[in-house]
mmCIF file with all atom_site columns, C-alpha atoms in Angstrom:
data_model
loop_
_atom_site.group_PDB
_atom_site.id
_atom_site.type_symbol
_atom_site.label_atom_id
_atom_site.label_alt_id
_atom_site.label_comp_id
_atom_site.label_asym_id
_atom_site.label_entity_id
_atom_site.label_seq_id
_atom_site.pdbx_PDB_ins_code
_atom_site.Cartn_x
_atom_site.Cartn_y
_atom_site.Cartn_z
_atom_site.occupancy
_atom_site.B_iso_or_equiv
_atom_site.pdbx_formal_charge
_atom_site.auth_seq_id
_atom_site.auth_comp_id
_atom_site.auth_asym_id
_atom_site.auth_atom_id
_atom_site.pdbx_PDB_model_num
ATOM 1   C CA . MET A 1 1   ? 114.524 54.339  143.143 1.00 63.00 ? 111 MET A CA 1
ATOM 2   C CA . PRO A 1 2   ? 117.019 53.876  140.580 1.00 72.00 ? 112 PRO A CA 1
ATOM 3   C CA . ASN A 1 3   ? 120.054 56.542  139.887 1.00 76.00 ? 113 ASN A CA 1
ATOM 4   C CA . ILE A 1 4   ? 118.903 58.425  136.812 1.00 83.00 ? 114 ILE A CA 1
ATOM 5   C CA . TRP A 1 5   ? 121.858 60.527  135.427 1.00 83.00 ? 115 TRP A CA 1
ATOM 6   C CA . ASN A 1 6   ? 120.565 63.516  133.581 1.00 87.00 ? 116 ASN A CA 1
ATOM 7   C CA . GLY A 1 7   ? 123.971 64.858  132.525 1.00 89.00 ? 117 GLY A CA 1
ATOM 8   C CA . GLU A 1 8   ? 124.010 64.980  129.002 1.00 88.00 ? 118 GLU A CA 1
ATOM 9   C CA . ALA A 1 9   ? 120.338 66.149  128.506 1.00 91.00 ? 119 ALA A CA 1
ATOM 10  C CA . ILE A 1 10  ? 121.124 69.067  130.696 1.00 92.00 ? 120 ILE A CA 1
ATOM 11  C CA . LYS A 1 11  ? 124.584 69.668  128.951 1.00 92.00 ? 121 LYS A CA 1
ATOM 12  C CA . GLN A 1 12  ? 122.732 69.669  125.649 1.00 93.00 ? 122 GLN A CA 1
ATOM 13  C CA . LYS A 1 13  ? 119.752 71.936  127.186 1.00 95.00 ? 123 LYS A CA 1
ATOM 14  C CA . MET A 1 14  ? 122.457 74.424  128.130 1.00 95.00 ? 124 MET A CA 1
ATOM 15  C CA . LEU A 1 15  ? 124.295 74.415  124.739 1.00 95.00 ? 125 LEU A CA 1
ATOM 16  C CA . ASP A 1 16  ? 120.829 75.266  123.196 1.00 96.00 ? 126 ASP A CA 1
ATOM 17  C CA . ALA A 1 17  ? 120.206 77.933  125.465 1.00 97.00 ? 127 ALA A CA 1
ATOM 18  C CA . ALA A 1 18  ? 123.574 79.269  125.111 1.00 97.00 ? 128 ALA A CA 1
ATOM 19  C CA . LYS A 1 19  ? 123.086 79.065  121.339 1.00 98.00 ? 129 LYS A CA 1
ATOM 20  C CA . TRP A 1 20  ? 120.230 80.844  121.274 1.00 98.00 ? 130 TRP A CA 1
ATOM 21  C CA . ALA A 1 21  ? 120.898 83.529  123.869 1.00 98.00 ? 131 ALA A CA 1
ATOM 22  C CA . VAL A 1 22  ? 124.121 84.341  121.539 1.00 98.00 ? 132 VAL A CA 1
ATOM 23  C CA . ASP A 1 23  ? 121.800 84.662  118.470 1.00 98.00 ? 133 ASP A CA 1
ATOM 24  C CA . LYS A 1 24  ? 119.218 86.741  120.403 1.00 98.00 ? 134 LYS A CA 1
ATOM 25  C CA . THR A 1 25  ? 122.035 89.092  121.719 1.00 98.00 ? 135 THR A CA 1
ATOM 26  C CA . MET A 1 26  ? 123.421 89.650  118.561 1.00 98.00 ? 136 MET A CA 1
ATOM 27  C CA . ALA A 1 27  ? 120.049 90.157  116.793 1.00 98.00 ? 137 ALA A CA 1
ATOM 28  C CA . ASP A 1 28  ? 119.602 93.042  119.503 1.00 98.00 ? 138 ASP A CA 1
ATOM 29  C CA . CYS A 1 29  ? 122.797 94.272  118.640 1.00 98.00 ? 139 CYS A CA 1
ATOM 30  C CA . VAL A 1 30  ? 122.227 94.588  115.054 1.00 97.00 ? 140 VAL A CA 1
ATOM 31  C CA . ILE A 1 31  ? 118.548 96.318  115.630 1.00 97.00 ? 141 ILE A CA 1
ATOM 32  C CA . GLY A 1 32  ? 120.032 98.672  118.152 1.00 95.00 ? 142 GLY A CA 1
ATOM 33  C CA . SER A 1 33  ? 122.842 99.611  115.619 1.00 94.00 ? 143 SER A CA 1
ATOM 34  C CA . LYS A 1 34  ? 120.856 100.134 112.841 1.00 93.00 ? 144 LYS A CA 1
ATOM 35  C CA . GLN A 1 35  ? 118.266 102.321 114.721 1.00 91.00 ? 145 GLN A CA 1
ATOM 36  C CA . SER A 1 36  ? 121.008 104.279 116.546 1.00 88.00 ? 146 SER A CA 1
ATOM 37  C CA . HIS A 1 37  ? 123.947 105.669 114.599 1.00 87.00 ? 147 HIS A CA 1
ATOM 38  C CA . PRO A 1 38  ? 124.169 109.348 116.053 1.00 86.00 ? 148 PRO A CA 1
ATOM 39  C CA . GLY A 1 39  ? 127.533 110.413 114.450 1.00 85.00 ? 149 GLY A CA 1
ATOM 40  C CA . TRP A 1 40  ? 126.227 109.676 110.825 1.00 84.00 ? 150 TRP A CA 1
ATOM 41  C CA . ASN A 1 41  ? 123.111 109.869 108.795 1.00 86.00 ? 151 ASN A CA 1
ATOM 42  C CA . ASN A 1 42  ? 121.777 106.834 106.408 1.00 85.00 ? 152 ASN A CA 1
ATOM 43  C CA . ILE A 1 43  ? 121.753 108.213 103.091 1.00 86.00 ? 153 ILE A CA 1
ATOM 44  C CA . THR A 1 44  ? 122.274 105.480 100.751 1.00 90.00 ? 154 THR A CA 1
ATOM 45  C CA . GLY A 1 45  ? 121.404 102.551 103.339 1.00 89.00 ? 155 GLY A CA 1
ATOM 46  C CA . THR A 1 46  ? 124.251 100.666 102.213 1.00 92.00 ? 156 THR A CA 1
ATOM 47  C CA . ALA A 1 47  ? 125.942 101.010 105.518 1.00 91.00 ? 157 ALA A CA 1
ATOM 48  C CA . GLU A 1 48  ? 122.890 100.384 107.537 1.00 93.00 ? 158 GLU A CA 1
ATOM 49  C CA . GLY A 1 49  ? 122.226 97.543  105.428 1.00 94.00 ? 159 GLY A CA 1
ATOM 50  C CA . SER A 1 50  ? 125.529 96.050  105.907 1.00 95.00 ? 160 SER A CA 1
ATOM 51  C CA . ILE A 1 51  ? 125.035 95.466  109.658 1.00 96.00 ? 161 ILE A CA 1
ATOM 52  C CA . ARG A 1 52  ? 123.890 91.769  110.073 1.00 97.00 ? 162 ARG A CA 1
ATOM 53  C CA . ILE A 1 53  ? 124.344 88.676  111.704 1.00 98.00 ? 163 ILE A CA 1
ATOM 54  C CA . VAL A 1 54  ? 127.534 86.941  109.556 1.00 97.00 ? 164 VAL A CA 1
ATOM 55  C CA . ALA A 1 55  ? 127.569 83.547  111.450 1.00 98.00 ? 165 ALA A CA 1
ATOM 56  C CA . PHE A 1 56  ? 124.680 82.406  113.678 1.00 98.00 ? 166 PHE A CA 1
ATOM 57  C CA . ALA A 1 57  ? 125.811 80.891  117.162 1.00 98.00 ? 167 ALA A CA 1
ATOM 58  C CA . GLN A 1 58  ? 127.995 77.603  117.180 1.00 97.00 ? 168 GLN A CA 1
ATOM 59  C CA . GLU A 1 59  ? 129.632 75.251  119.357 1.00 95.00 ? 169 GLU A CA 1
ATOM 60  C CA . ASP A 1 60  ? 133.353 76.137  119.059 1.00 91.00 ? 170 ASP A CA 1
ATOM 61  C CA . GLY A 1 61  ? 135.262 73.779  121.634 1.00 88.00 ? 171 GLY A CA 1
ATOM 62  C CA . ASN A 1 62  ? 134.036 74.868  124.822 1.00 86.00 ? 172 ASN A CA 1
ATOM 63  C CA . VAL A 1 63  ? 132.192 78.075  123.946 1.00 93.00 ? 173 VAL A CA 1
ATOM 64  C CA . VAL A 1 64  ? 129.282 79.406  121.925 1.00 96.00 ? 174 VAL A CA 1
ATOM 65  C CA . ARG A 1 65  ? 129.691 82.241  119.412 1.00 96.00 ? 175 ARG A CA 1
ATOM 66  C CA . GLY A 1 66  ? 128.485 84.020  116.714 1.00 98.00 ? 176 GLY A CA 1
ATOM 67  C CA . ILE A 1 67  ? 129.770 86.809  114.638 1.00 97.00 ? 177 ILE A CA 1
ATOM 68  C CA . TRP A 1 68  ? 127.709 90.102  113.803 1.00 98.00 ? 178 TRP A CA 1
ATOM 69  C CA . GLY A 1 69  ? 128.660 93.474  112.395 1.00 96.00 ? 179 GLY A CA 1
ATOM 70  C CA . SER A 1 70  ? 129.155 95.142  109.208 1.00 95.00 ? 180 SER A CA 1
ATOM 71  C CA . ALA A 1 71  ? 129.920 93.139  106.334 1.00 93.00 ? 181 ALA A CA 1
ATOM 72  C CA . ASP A 1 72  ? 131.057 94.055  102.652 1.00 91.00 ? 182 ASP A CA 1
ATOM 73  C CA . VAL A 1 73  ? 131.292 97.685  103.418 1.00 93.00 ? 183 VAL A CA 1
ATOM 74  C CA . ASP A 1 74  ? 134.706 98.843  103.693 1.00 92.00 ? 184 ASP A CA 1
ATOM 75  C CA . TYR A 1 75  ? 134.038 102.665 104.794 1.00 92.00 ? 185 TYR A CA 1
ATOM 76  C CA . MET A 1 76  ? 131.838 101.382 107.945 1.00 91.00 ? 186 MET A CA 1
ATOM 77  C CA . ILE A 1 77  ? 135.074 100.987 109.880 1.00 91.00 ? 187 ILE A CA 1
ATOM 78  C CA . TRP A 1 78  ? 135.617 104.781 109.055 1.00 92.00 ? 188 TRP A CA 1
ATOM 79  C CA . LEU A 1 79  ? 132.018 105.383 110.076 1.00 91.00 ? 189 LEU A CA 1
ATOM 80  C CA . GLU A 1 80  ? 132.661 103.689 113.360 1.00 91.00 ? 190 GLU A CA 1
ATOM 81  C CA . LEU A 1 81  ? 135.891 105.192 114.500 1.00 92.00 ? 191 LEU A CA 1
ATOM 82  C CA . LYS A 1 82  ? 135.371 108.331 113.190 1.00 91.00 ? 192 LYS A CA 1
ATOM 83  C CA . HIS A 1 83  ? 131.291 109.174 113.240 1.00 90.00 ? 193 HIS A CA 1
ATOM 84  C CA . GLY A 1 84  ? 129.529 107.344 116.229 1.00 86.00 ? 194 GLY A CA 1
ATOM 85  C CA . SER A 1 85  ? 130.603 103.920 117.013 1.00 91.00 ? 195 SER A CA 1
ATOM 86  C CA . ALA A 1 86  ? 127.011 102.635 116.412 1.00 92.00 ? 196 ALA A CA 1
ATOM 87  C CA . LEU A 1 87  ? 128.352 98.819  116.773 1.00 94.00 ? 197 LEU A CA 1
ATOM 88  C CA . ARG A 1 88  ? 130.195 99.100  119.754 1.00 95.00 ? 198 ARG A CA 1
ATOM 89  C CA . MET A 1 89  ? 127.362 101.177 121.551 1.00 94.00 ? 199 MET A CA 1
ATOM 90  C CA . ALA A 1 90  ? 125.068 98.370  120.461 1.00 96.00 ? 200 ALA A CA 1
ATOM 91  C CA . ALA A 1 91  ? 127.168 95.734  122.187 1.00 97.00 ? 201 ALA A CA 1
ATOM 92  C CA . ASP A 1 92  ? 128.085 97.779  125.196 1.00 97.00 ? 202 ASP A CA 1
ATOM 93  C CA . ALA A 1 93  ? 123.767 98.392  125.741 1.00 97.00 ? 203 ALA A CA 1
ATOM 94  C CA . ASN A 1 94  ? 123.199 94.231  124.781 1.00 98.00 ? 204 ASN A CA 1
ATOM 95  C CA . TYR A 1 95  ? 126.120 91.886  125.510 1.00 98.00 ? 205 TYR A CA 1
ATOM 96  C CA . PRO A 1 96  ? 125.557 92.726  129.639 1.00 98.00 ? 206 PRO A CA 1
ATOM 97  C CA . LYS A 1 97  ? 122.030 90.883  128.772 1.00 98.00 ? 207 LYS A CA 1
ATOM 98  C CA . LEU A 1 98  ? 123.707 87.729  127.743 1.00 97.00 ? 208 LEU A CA 1
ATOM 99  C CA . ASN A 1 99  ? 123.366 86.144  131.176 1.00 97.00 ? 209 ASN A CA 1
ATOM 100 C CA . ALA A 1 100 ? 119.796 86.709  131.306 1.00 97.00 ? 210 ALA A CA 1
ATOM 101 C CA . HIS A 1 101 ? 119.048 85.424  127.745 1.00 97.00 ? 211 HIS A CA 1
ATOM 102 C CA . ILE A 1 102 ? 120.656 82.231  128.532 1.00 97.00 ? 212 ILE A CA 1
ATOM 103 C CA . ARG A 1 103 ? 118.877 81.872  131.770 1.00 96.00 ? 213 ARG A CA 1
ATOM 104 C CA . GLU A 1 104 ? 115.651 82.729  129.957 1.00 96.00 ? 214 GLU A CA 1
ATOM 105 C CA . ALA A 1 105 ? 116.179 80.183  127.588 1.00 96.00 ? 215 ALA A CA 1
ATOM 106 C CA . PHE A 1 106 ? 117.631 77.486  129.903 1.00 95.00 ? 216 PHE A CA 1
ATOM 107 C CA . ASN A 1 107 ? 114.328 78.072  132.356 1.00 94.00 ? 217 ASN A CA 1
ATOM 108 C CA . GLY A 1 108 ? 111.652 78.568  129.652 1.00 83.00 ? 218 GLY A CA 1
#
């Protein structure tokens, strides 16, 4: 039986799984922070509407990363720091699930 090396295919599968998992985790954070901001009320929709994925997952050297949060609403930092930490609470709830999302994508 010939010795077949699948290292490159496995590395690509893991990279693809990591990208999918980071995007899923960020999407869950966006949804969670839009649904739960107990320290402030959604009046105009501007702050809540600013919460989004800013940059989808990409390979960056030896890591996979993406960016999510509030974009283009300067007062969101005030809401976050003084009125409820919606973004942080969503991250706290969803970031621990990243490993499970990677496993799901890799094995699924």
